[in-house]
Amino acid sequence: MAQILFTDVRPHDVLVEDGRVVPLERRTEGCEVVDAGGLLALPAPVDAHVHPDKTTWGQPWLSRTPAQTLRDLIEGDVAARAGMAAPVAERAGALMDHAIARGTRAWRAHVDVAPVYGLSNVHGVREAARAREGLLDVQIVAFPQLGLLSMPGTAELMEQSLKEGADILGGLDPVGIDGDLHGHLDLLYGMAERHAVPVDIHLHDGGEQGVAQVLEIARRAKSSGVPTTISHAFCLADREDLAETLAGAKVALTTCALGADPVLPVGPLLDAGVLVGLGSDGVRDPWTPFGDGDMVNRAHLLAYRTDARTDEELAACYEIAAHGGAALLGLEPARLQPGDPADFILVRAQSMAQAVVDKPIPQFVVRNGHVRERSY
């Protein structure tokens, strides 16, 4: 089989065959050789939380309206999207192409499902993903952005979405948005158990109200066995004492290191055995002018927000993006070891820690053992 040998690579040369890393001693005569010129190989990162149906990537500049509350942001989002001329598949596809060029191997995409949209967002993101099959793995979360209980018709659309392109069921602030913790979770976990799919719940609610929801979600996850992720979980920013509870319930968390919002205490969570992923969240959408879908940049933001200083702390932020994200999505780890999928990037840096600080653009993107992008 055709082989590619990447030489002069930090921390070691990499031999690729049939989409996987293989031992260097298996090199055959006539093997293609790529001189990496001292570049650093990093496992390809995963964007574990992104909203591609909302993005304006590649489109004219969008001016955003003031918003004081979560509900203001939701309503502003609906209004802004009504005026977007480009279809979801075009906008999401443009962001996918950028993410692929920056080395991202997979997305967990949260896609709005509501009566005002029907399933058009799910169809659009799935269309864009199919066009890039083999370049970017995409899991679609059917996300009730306007409310699960409080927006009649949404639950039925959520269930239908699993037949039309969605892979996971999403939730949103059972108390803050729907005002009914148990009703929201009864419906969500009931659907998840019927269809044997995971759930991923946005939780913006803070304080004790948020913590109460985390504890009930953990109880439901443990009793049902439904794979469960809580996204954002701002209420946990100063609640390291709940790490053992989350680990015991096998509840995963995602953080996005957003602006002024609280960030998860990733060190104590990882030490307790909690699976943590990292995501972009909104990218150039009605919610925010920021974001670029580049997970090296996002690892930098996480390191900055958590005051990472040592090489170990800096590298841990990238490993959350790479290995944490892969585990969250159920992908094989890309550790650059024999047998691993050959999904990696080559960047100008001496170490993973330096890459997190310097945010280099990948010079090579290798996906499924093939060089997909080269930058010079």
Short mmCIF file of C-alpha atoms in Angstrom, two decimals:
data_model
loop_
_atom_site.label_atom_id
_atom_site.label_comp_id
_atom_site.label_asym_id
_atom_site.label_seq_id
_atom_site.Cartn_x
_atom_site.Cartn_y
_atom_site.Cartn_z
CA MET A 1 0.00 0.00 0.00
CA ALA A 2 1.08 3.60 -0.62
CA GLN A 3 3.01 5.10 2.25
CA ILE A 4 3.95 8.66 3.20
CA LEU A 5 6.88 9.30 5.51
CA PHE A 6 7.02 12.68 7.21
CA THR A 7 10.63 13.36 8.13
CA ASP A 8 12.30 15.96 10.34
CA VAL A 9 9.17 16.14 12.49
CA ARG A 10 8.93 17.10 16.14
CA PRO A 11 8.75 15.03 18.34
CA HIS A 12 9.34 12.11 15.94
CA ASP A 13 9.00 11.16 12.28
CA VAL A 14 5.61 9.79 11.23
CA LEU A 15 4.97 6.98 8.75
CA VAL A 16 1.45 6.77 7.35
CA GLU A 17 -0.13 3.83 5.57
CA ASP A 18 -3.75 3.21 4.65
CA GLY A 19 -4.97 6.12 6.75
CA ARG A 20 -3.11 5.14 9.92
CA VAL A 21 0.19 5.73 11.65
CA VAL A 22 2.43 2.67 11.40
CA PRO A 23 5.84 1.79 12.91
CA LEU A 24 8.75 3.43 11.12
CA GLU A 25 10.39 0.06 10.50
CA ARG A 26 7.53 -0.82 8.13
CA ARG A 27 8.75 1.72 5.60
CA THR A 28 8.85 0.25 2.09
CA GLU A 29 11.01 1.11 -0.91
CA GLY A 30 9.53 3.89 -2.99
CA CYS A 31 7.71 5.44 -0.06
CA GLU A 32 6.70 9.06 -0.63
CA VAL A 33 8.75 11.35 1.61
CA VAL A 34 7.60 14.74 2.90
CA ASP A 35 10.31 16.86 4.51
CA ALA A 36 8.60 18.68 7.40
CA GLY A 37 11.59 20.93 8.01
CA GLY A 38 11.42 20.68 11.79
CA LEU A 39 7.66 21.32 12.09
CA LEU A 40 5.78 20.06 15.13
CA ALA A 41 3.13 17.36 14.69
CA LEU A 42 -0.03 17.88 16.73
CA PRO A 43 -3.10 15.63 16.90
CA ALA A 44 -5.91 17.09 14.82
CA PRO A 45 -8.30 18.99 17.10
CA VAL A 46 -12.06 18.55 17.43
CA ASP A 47 -14.61 21.35 17.72
CA ALA A 48 -16.96 19.86 20.31
CA HIS A 49 -19.51 22.70 20.32
CA VAL A 50 -20.27 24.88 17.30
CA HIS A 51 -23.41 26.50 15.80
CA PRO A 52 -22.82 26.43 12.02
CA ASP A 53 -26.41 27.13 10.99
CA LYS A 54 -26.13 30.62 12.53
CA THR A 55 -22.80 31.65 11.01
CA THR A 56 -22.28 34.47 8.54
CA TRP A 57 -18.81 33.20 7.60
CA GLY A 58 -17.94 34.38 4.10
CA GLN A 59 -20.95 36.69 3.98
CA PRO A 60 -21.25 40.48 4.23
CA TRP A 61 -20.68 42.01 7.66
CA LEU A 62 -23.60 41.68 10.07
CA SER A 63 -24.20 44.52 12.55
CA ARG A 64 -25.59 43.20 15.82
CA THR A 65 -28.27 44.72 18.02
CA PRO A 66 -27.83 45.32 21.77
CA ALA A 67 -28.91 42.45 24.03
CA GLN A 68 -29.12 42.32 27.81
CA THR A 69 -30.55 38.85 28.39
CA LEU A 70 -30.43 35.37 26.89
CA ARG A 71 -33.96 35.88 25.60
CA ASP A 72 -32.85 39.13 23.88
CA LEU A 73 -30.09 37.21 22.13
CA ILE A 74 -32.47 34.46 21.02
CA GLU A 75 -34.98 36.93 19.61
CA GLY A 76 -32.24 38.92 17.89
CA ASP A 77 -30.94 35.71 16.35
CA VAL A 78 -34.32 34.83 14.85
CA ALA A 79 -34.75 38.34 13.43
CA ALA A 80 -31.25 38.48 11.94
CA ARG A 81 -31.50 35.06 10.33
CA ALA A 82 -34.74 36.00 8.62
CA GLY A 83 -32.72 38.50 6.62
CA MET A 84 -29.85 36.19 5.62
CA ALA A 85 -29.86 35.61 1.86
CA ALA A 86 -27.35 32.75 1.71
CA PRO A 87 -28.74 29.28 2.53
CA VAL A 88 -27.57 27.34 5.56
CA ALA A 89 -25.60 24.83 3.47
CA GLU A 90 -23.56 27.62 1.88
CA ARG A 91 -22.79 29.46 5.12
CA ALA A 92 -22.10 26.30 7.15
CA GLY A 93 -20.04 24.89 4.30
CA ALA A 94 -17.85 27.98 4.15
CA LEU A 95 -17.10 27.64 7.87
CA MET A 96 -16.45 23.92 7.46
CA ASP A 97 -13.91 24.63 4.71
CA HIS A 98 -12.09 27.09 6.95
CA ALA A 99 -12.11 24.66 9.88
CA ILE A 100 -10.75 21.88 7.65
CA ALA A 101 -7.94 24.15 6.44
CA ARG A 102 -7.04 24.86 10.07
CA GLY A 103 -6.86 21.15 10.85
CA THR A 104 -10.17 20.35 12.57
CA ARG A 105 -11.10 16.70 12.14
CA ALA A 106 -14.65 16.72 13.55
CA TRP A 107 -17.51 18.89 14.76
CA ARG A 108 -20.36 18.50 17.18
CA ALA A 109 -22.76 20.91 15.51
CA HIS A 110 -25.69 22.33 17.46
CA VAL A 111 -28.40 23.12 14.92
CA ASP A 112 -31.60 25.00 15.69
CA VAL A 113 -34.87 23.10 15.48
CA ALA A 114 -38.07 25.11 15.97
CA PRO A 115 -41.39 25.71 14.19
CA VAL A 116 -40.02 28.91 12.64
CA TYR A 117 -37.27 26.88 10.94
CA GLY A 118 -38.73 23.40 10.69
CA LEU A 119 -35.85 21.05 9.91
CA SER A 120 -34.26 23.30 7.28
CA ASN A 121 -31.19 23.96 9.43
CA VAL A 122 -30.60 20.25 10.02
CA HIS A 123 -30.97 19.56 6.30
CA GLY A 124 -28.60 22.41 5.37
CA VAL A 125 -25.82 21.42 7.76
CA ARG A 126 -26.13 17.76 6.80
CA GLU A 127 -25.93 18.72 3.11
CA ALA A 128 -22.74 20.68 3.73
CA ALA A 129 -21.28 17.82 5.78
CA ARG A 130 -22.00 15.23 3.10
CA ALA A 131 -20.18 17.37 0.55
CA ARG A 132 -17.10 17.22 2.79
CA GLU A 133 -17.27 13.58 3.79
CA GLY A 134 -13.82 12.24 4.59
CA LEU A 135 -12.56 15.71 5.44
CA LEU A 136 -14.71 16.57 8.47
CA ASP A 137 -16.82 14.27 10.63
CA VAL A 138 -19.99 16.07 11.71
CA GLN A 139 -22.38 15.10 14.49
CA ILE A 140 -25.60 17.12 14.46
CA VAL A 141 -27.36 18.01 17.70
CA ALA A 142 -31.03 18.93 17.26
CA PHE A 143 -31.06 22.04 19.43
CA PRO A 144 -34.27 23.65 20.78
CA GLN A 145 -32.92 27.21 20.83
CA LEU A 146 -36.38 28.74 21.27
CA GLY A 147 -37.40 26.31 24.02
CA LEU A 148 -38.36 22.65 24.19
CA LEU A 149 -41.57 22.93 26.22
CA SER A 150 -42.20 26.65 25.84
CA MET A 151 -42.26 26.52 22.03
CA PRO A 152 -45.10 24.18 21.00
CA GLY A 153 -44.24 21.84 18.13
CA THR A 154 -40.53 21.73 18.90
CA ALA A 155 -40.52 18.32 20.60
CA GLU A 156 -42.16 16.69 17.58
CA LEU A 157 -39.63 18.29 15.25
CA MET A 158 -36.77 17.16 17.48
CA GLU A 159 -37.93 13.56 17.26
CA GLN A 160 -38.42 13.81 13.49
CA SER A 161 -34.96 15.32 13.08
CA LEU A 162 -33.40 12.01 14.14
CA LYS A 163 -34.81 10.51 10.94
CA GLU A 164 -33.61 13.40 8.78
CA GLY A 165 -29.98 14.02 9.69
CA ALA A 166 -29.62 14.66 13.42
CA ASP A 167 -27.61 12.34 15.66
CA ILE A 168 -28.09 13.78 19.15
CA LEU A 169 -30.87 15.48 21.11
CA GLY A 170 -30.18 18.87 22.63
CA GLY A 171 -31.62 20.64 25.63
CA LEU A 172 -31.59 24.24 26.81
CA ASP A 173 -31.84 25.68 30.33
CA PRO A 174 -34.71 23.53 31.65
CA VAL A 175 -35.47 26.17 34.30
CA GLY A 176 -34.26 29.44 32.77
CA ILE A 177 -35.96 28.96 29.40
CA ASP A 178 -38.67 26.35 29.92
CA GLY A 179 -39.40 26.92 33.59
CA ASP A 180 -39.89 23.21 34.23
CA LEU A 181 -36.82 21.17 35.17
CA HIS A 182 -38.50 17.78 35.43
CA GLY A 183 -40.86 18.27 32.49
CA HIS A 184 -37.97 19.27 30.24
CA LEU A 185 -35.77 16.37 31.31
CA ASP A 186 -38.64 13.85 31.24
CA LEU A 187 -39.27 14.73 27.61
CA LEU A 188 -35.62 14.88 26.60
CA TYR A 189 -34.49 11.67 28.28
CA GLY A 190 -37.66 9.88 27.20
CA MET A 191 -36.87 10.64 23.55
CA ALA A 192 -33.22 9.75 24.01
CA GLU A 193 -34.04 6.37 25.51
CA ARG A 194 -36.58 5.56 22.79
CA HIS A 195 -34.10 6.31 20.05
CA ALA A 196 -30.90 5.23 21.85
CA VAL A 197 -29.13 8.56 21.25
CA PRO A 198 -27.07 10.85 23.49
CA VAL A 199 -28.16 14.21 24.87
CA ASP A 200 -26.22 17.46 25.00
CA ILE A 201 -27.79 20.17 27.16
CA HIS A 202 -26.91 23.86 27.02
CA LEU A 203 -26.93 25.21 30.56
CA HIS A 204 -26.45 28.96 30.96
CA ASP A 205 -28.31 29.28 34.28
CA GLY A 206 -25.94 30.29 37.06
CA GLY A 207 -25.78 30.02 40.82
CA GLU A 208 -27.71 27.50 42.85
CA GLN A 209 -30.42 27.34 40.18
CA GLY A 210 -27.83 26.09 37.72
CA VAL A 211 -26.22 23.72 40.21
CA ALA A 212 -29.59 22.13 41.01
CA GLN A 213 -30.05 21.42 37.31
CA VAL A 214 -26.56 19.94 37.00
CA LEU A 215 -27.26 17.57 39.90
CA GLU A 216 -30.59 16.46 38.43
CA ILE A 217 -29.06 15.93 35.00
CA ALA A 218 -26.29 13.87 36.59
CA ARG A 219 -28.89 11.78 38.42
CA ARG A 220 -30.82 11.18 35.20
CA ALA A 221 -27.67 10.33 33.26
CA LYS A 222 -26.57 7.80 35.86
CA SER A 223 -29.95 6.12 36.22
CA SER A 224 -30.76 6.00 32.50
CA GLY A 225 -27.32 5.27 31.06
CA VAL A 226 -27.95 7.88 28.35
CA PRO A 227 -24.61 9.44 27.32
CA THR A 228 -24.90 13.01 28.53
CA THR A 229 -22.99 16.24 27.95
CA ILE A 230 -23.64 19.57 29.61
CA SER A 231 -22.43 22.48 27.50
CA HIS A 232 -21.21 25.74 29.07
CA ALA A 233 -22.30 24.92 32.65
CA PHE A 234 -21.33 28.40 33.83
CA CYS A 235 -22.60 27.55 37.32
CA LEU A 236 -19.68 25.13 37.78
CA ALA A 237 -16.98 27.78 37.43
CA ASP A 238 -16.40 27.81 41.20
CA ARG A 239 -17.83 24.41 42.10
CA GLU A 240 -14.87 22.08 41.94
CA ASP A 241 -16.57 20.05 44.67
CA LEU A 242 -19.02 18.65 42.09
CA ALA A 243 -16.31 17.10 39.92
CA GLU A 244 -16.53 13.67 41.58
CA THR A 245 -20.32 13.64 41.20
CA LEU A 246 -20.06 14.40 37.48
CA ALA A 247 -17.35 11.80 36.97
CA GLY A 248 -19.41 9.18 38.79
CA ALA A 249 -22.41 9.90 36.57
CA LYS A 250 -20.19 9.92 33.45
CA VAL A 251 -21.46 13.38 32.53
CA ALA A 252 -19.16 15.12 30.06
CA LEU A 253 -18.76 18.89 29.83
CA THR A 254 -17.89 21.29 27.06
CA THR A 255 -16.52 24.78 27.50
CA CYS A 256 -15.88 27.51 24.95
CA ALA A 257 -13.83 30.07 26.91
CA LEU A 258 -16.25 32.80 25.88
CA GLY A 259 -15.77 36.54 26.48
CA ALA A 260 -17.01 37.54 29.90
CA ASP A 261 -18.76 34.26 30.69
CA PRO A 262 -17.40 31.96 33.43
CA VAL A 263 -15.07 29.19 32.29
CA LEU A 264 -14.97 25.67 33.69
CA PRO A 265 -12.20 24.75 36.18
CA VAL A 266 -10.71 22.28 33.72
CA GLY A 267 -7.77 21.19 35.86
CA PRO A 268 -9.80 19.86 38.83
CA LEU A 269 -12.40 18.39 36.46
CA LEU A 270 -9.77 16.44 34.53
CA ASP A 271 -8.10 15.32 37.75
CA ALA A 272 -11.44 13.87 38.89
CA GLY A 273 -11.89 11.99 35.62
CA VAL A 274 -14.53 14.22 34.02
CA LEU A 275 -14.43 14.22 30.21
CA VAL A 276 -14.08 17.81 28.97
CA GLY A 277 -14.29 19.05 25.38
CA LEU A 278 -13.66 22.46 23.84
CA GLY A 279 -15.69 24.26 21.22
CA SER A 280 -16.07 27.45 19.20
CA ASP A 281 -19.73 28.07 20.06
CA GLY A 282 -20.97 30.89 17.80
CA VAL A 283 -18.77 32.01 14.93
CA ARG A 284 -19.50 35.39 13.32
CA ASP A 285 -23.21 34.99 13.94
CA PRO A 286 -26.03 37.17 15.32
CA TRP A 287 -24.82 36.43 18.85
CA THR A 288 -21.21 37.50 18.44
CA PRO A 289 -18.86 39.13 15.91
CA PHE A 290 -16.01 36.95 17.20
CA GLY A 291 -14.90 33.36 16.59
CA ASP A 292 -13.06 31.84 13.65
CA GLY A 293 -13.54 28.06 13.92
CA ASP A 294 -9.80 27.59 14.53
CA MET A 295 -9.31 25.20 17.43
CA VAL A 296 -5.66 26.11 17.96
CA ASN A 297 -6.88 29.64 18.61
CA ARG A 298 -9.61 28.30 20.89
CA ALA A 299 -7.04 26.32 22.92
CA HIS A 300 -5.13 29.60 23.28
CA LEU A 301 -8.28 31.31 24.62
CA LEU A 302 -8.87 28.50 27.10
CA ALA A 303 -5.29 28.75 28.30
CA TYR A 304 -5.58 32.52 28.67
CA ARG A 305 -8.90 32.35 30.52
CA THR A 306 -7.62 29.68 32.95
CA ASP A 307 -4.30 31.48 33.52
CA ALA A 308 -2.26 28.56 32.21
CA ARG A 309 1.44 29.23 32.64
CA THR A 310 3.46 26.02 32.80
CA ASP A 311 4.09 23.89 29.73
CA GLU A 312 1.93 21.18 31.28
CA GLU A 313 -1.00 23.55 31.83
CA LEU A 314 -0.72 24.98 28.32
CA ALA A 315 -0.50 21.57 26.69
CA ALA A 316 -3.51 20.37 28.67
CA CYS A 317 -5.63 23.02 26.97
CA TYR A 318 -4.71 21.67 23.55
CA GLU A 319 -5.22 18.09 24.66
CA ILE A 320 -8.78 19.01 25.69
CA ALA A 321 -9.36 20.21 22.13
CA ALA A 322 -7.79 17.13 20.58
CA HIS A 323 -8.24 14.11 22.84
CA GLY A 324 -11.13 15.42 24.95
CA GLY A 325 -13.10 16.36 21.87
CA ALA A 326 -12.37 13.04 20.17
CA ALA A 327 -13.51 11.06 23.21
CA LEU A 328 -16.65 13.17 23.51
CA LEU A 329 -17.59 12.43 19.90
CA GLY A 330 -16.68 8.75 20.20
CA LEU A 331 -13.71 9.01 17.83
CA GLU A 332 -10.45 7.12 18.05
CA PRO A 333 -7.69 9.19 19.64
CA ALA A 334 -5.09 10.56 17.22
CA ARG A 335 -2.02 10.38 19.44
CA LEU A 336 0.52 9.96 16.61
CA GLN A 337 1.19 6.41 17.81
CA PRO A 338 1.19 3.26 15.63
CA GLY A 339 -2.37 2.15 14.97
CA ASP A 340 -3.87 5.61 15.46
CA PRO A 341 -5.78 7.37 12.67
CA ALA A 342 -3.41 9.61 10.72
CA ASP A 343 -5.19 12.86 11.55
CA PHE A 344 -2.67 15.53 12.48
CA ILE A 345 -1.36 18.98 11.69
CA LEU A 346 2.19 20.25 11.27
CA VAL A 347 2.92 23.68 12.71
CA ARG A 348 5.87 25.98 13.37
CA ALA A 349 6.49 25.50 17.08
CA GLN A 350 8.97 23.75 19.30
CA SER A 351 6.36 22.26 21.60
CA MET A 352 2.63 21.92 22.15
CA ALA A 353 2.85 24.58 24.83
CA GLN A 354 4.41 27.06 22.41
CA ALA A 355 1.80 26.23 19.76
CA VAL A 356 -0.97 27.11 22.22
CA VAL A 357 0.64 30.48 22.89
CA ASP A 358 1.73 31.34 19.32
CA LYS A 359 -1.39 30.05 17.51
CA PRO A 360 0.46 29.05 14.32
CA ILE A 361 -1.46 28.35 11.11
CA PRO A 362 -0.90 24.71 10.10
CA GLN A 363 1.64 24.25 7.32
CA PHE A 364 0.26 20.78 6.58
CA VAL A 365 -3.12 19.25 7.40
CA VAL A 366 -3.18 15.45 7.24
CA ARG A 367 -6.60 13.76 7.30
CA ASN A 368 -7.13 10.02 6.96
CA GLY A 369 -3.47 9.73 5.98
CA HIS A 370 -3.70 12.21 3.09
CA VAL A 371 -2.19 15.67 2.93
CA ARG A 372 -5.31 17.82 2.50
CA GLU A 373 -3.87 21.30 2.93
CA ARG A 374 -0.42 22.86 2.55
CA SER A 375 0.46 26.41 3.54
CA TYR A 376 3.77 28.03 2.64
#
